[in-house]
Tab-separated table of C-alpha atoms in Angstrom:
chain	number	residue	atom	x	y	z
I	6	MET	CA	158.025	122.278	218.202
I	7	ALA	CA	158.248	118.383	217.007
I	8	ALA	CA	157.064	117.042	213.277
I	9	ALA	CA	153.537	116.216	212.670
I	10	VAL	CA	153.151	112.601	212.293
I	11	VAL	CA	150.828	111.060	209.298
I	12	GLU	CA	148.004	109.162	211.263
I	13	SER	CA	146.930	107.342	207.433
I	14	VAL	CA	147.667	107.475	203.887
I	15	GLN	CA	145.534	107.186	201.094
I	16	CYS	CA	145.702	105.744	197.514
I	17	PHE	CA	143.584	105.914	194.357
I	18	GLY	CA	143.175	103.558	190.913
I	19	ARG	CA	140.654	104.365	188.205
I	20	LYS	CA	139.503	102.373	185.812
I	21	LYS	CA	136.672	104.012	183.814
I	22	THR	CA	133.632	104.827	186.696
I	23	ALA	CA	135.465	102.519	189.083
I	24	VAL	CA	137.961	103.739	191.805
I	25	ALA	CA	139.334	102.265	194.128
I	26	VAL	CA	141.202	103.270	197.775
I	27	GLY	CA	143.874	101.740	199.348
I	28	HIS	CA	143.972	102.453	203.291
I	29	CYS	CA	147.432	102.452	204.565
I	30	LYS	CA	147.856	102.785	208.563
I	31	ARG	CA	150.251	101.327	211.992
I	32	GLY	CA	148.825	97.983	212.736
I	33	ARG	CA	150.753	94.730	212.801
I	34	GLY	CA	152.415	94.915	209.722
I	35	LEU	CA	149.727	92.279	207.698
I	36	ILE	CA	149.282	93.987	203.698
I	37	LYS	CA	146.106	93.733	201.818
I	38	VAL	CA	144.384	94.887	199.030
I	39	ASN	CA	140.963	94.734	198.115
I	40	GLY	CA	140.686	92.320	201.292
I	41	VAL	CA	143.568	89.865	199.796
I	42	PRO	CA	146.891	89.052	201.782
I	43	ILE	CA	149.658	90.704	199.660
I	44	GLU	CA	151.546	86.929	199.004
I	45	LEU	CA	148.600	86.337	196.873
I	46	VAL	CA	148.989	89.894	194.936
I	47	LYS	CA	149.654	89.411	190.796
I	48	PRO	CA	151.701	90.537	189.149
I	49	GLU	CA	154.810	90.082	191.558
I	50	ILE	CA	156.642	93.509	191.143
I	51	LEU	CA	153.822	94.677	192.869
I	52	ARG	CA	154.975	94.209	196.057
I	53	LEU	CA	158.479	95.014	195.983
I	54	LYS	CA	159.390	98.662	197.701
I	55	GLN	CA	161.258	100.682	195.248
I	56	SER	CA	160.933	104.286	194.817
I	57	LYS	CA	158.125	105.953	192.402
I	58	LYS	CA	159.950	106.138	189.394
I	59	GLU	CA	161.850	102.988	189.491
I	60	ILE	CA	158.051	100.800	189.572
I	61	LYS	CA	156.077	103.345	187.310
I	62	ASP	CA	159.083	102.722	184.931
I	63	ILE	CA	158.796	99.100	185.756
I	64	LEU	CA	154.649	98.967	185.637
I	65	VAL	CA	154.863	100.878	181.787
I	66	ARG	CA	157.236	97.957	180.530
I	67	TYR	CA	154.902	95.916	182.115
I	68	ASP	CA	151.362	97.276	181.507
I	69	ARG	CA	151.336	100.770	180.614
I	70	THR	CA	147.169	99.622	181.441
I	71	LEU	CA	147.939	99.778	185.035
I	72	LEU	CA	148.743	103.490	185.152
I	73	VAL	CA	146.946	105.178	182.783
I	74	ALA	CA	143.032	105.469	182.795
I	75	ASP	CA	140.970	103.832	180.193
I	76	PRO	CA	139.376	106.478	178.246
I	77	ARG	CA	136.968	104.084	176.586
I	78	ARG	CA	132.949	104.303	177.674
I	79	CYS	CA	129.563	103.500	176.519
I	80	GLU	CA	128.033	105.282	174.085
I	81	PRO	CA	124.651	106.606	174.258
I	82	LYS	CA	121.527	104.808	172.720
I	83	ARG	CA	120.561	106.652	169.893
I	84	PHE	CA	116.447	106.424	168.106
I	85	GLY	CA	116.219	103.886	164.933
I	86	GLY	CA	117.975	101.030	166.085
I	87	ARG	CA	118.770	98.466	169.674
I	88	GLY	CA	121.878	100.382	170.605
I	89	ALA	CA	124.218	103.120	169.563
I	90	ARG	CA	125.548	101.340	166.102
I	91	ALA	CA	122.801	98.895	165.559
I	92	ARG	CA	120.270	100.188	163.244
I	93	PHE	CA	116.636	98.204	162.940
I	94	GLN	CA	116.588	96.284	159.310
I	95	LYS	CA	114.716	97.669	156.437
I	96	SER	CA	111.790	96.492	154.878
I	97	TYR	CA	111.221	98.094	151.113
I	98	ARG	CA	107.871	95.988	150.555
């Protein structure tokens, strides 16, 4: 029996609660990222076709946040002020 051919591949990227999804399928050979041709994508290192480990090492040296999720979240507002940390001004008279 012949090996099954993969029709399409998906890749995911996350930042805070946003999720970016990349689809790859058989076509004309035009590569687009978020609807933009890959020739316009910066940094240029993202365009290279290399092994996963080499790409990962290069991206970590360039900017670690491209691979690691950002854990920062918005703090909830609490009573006694306009935001999470700000307090209303105190009056003694």
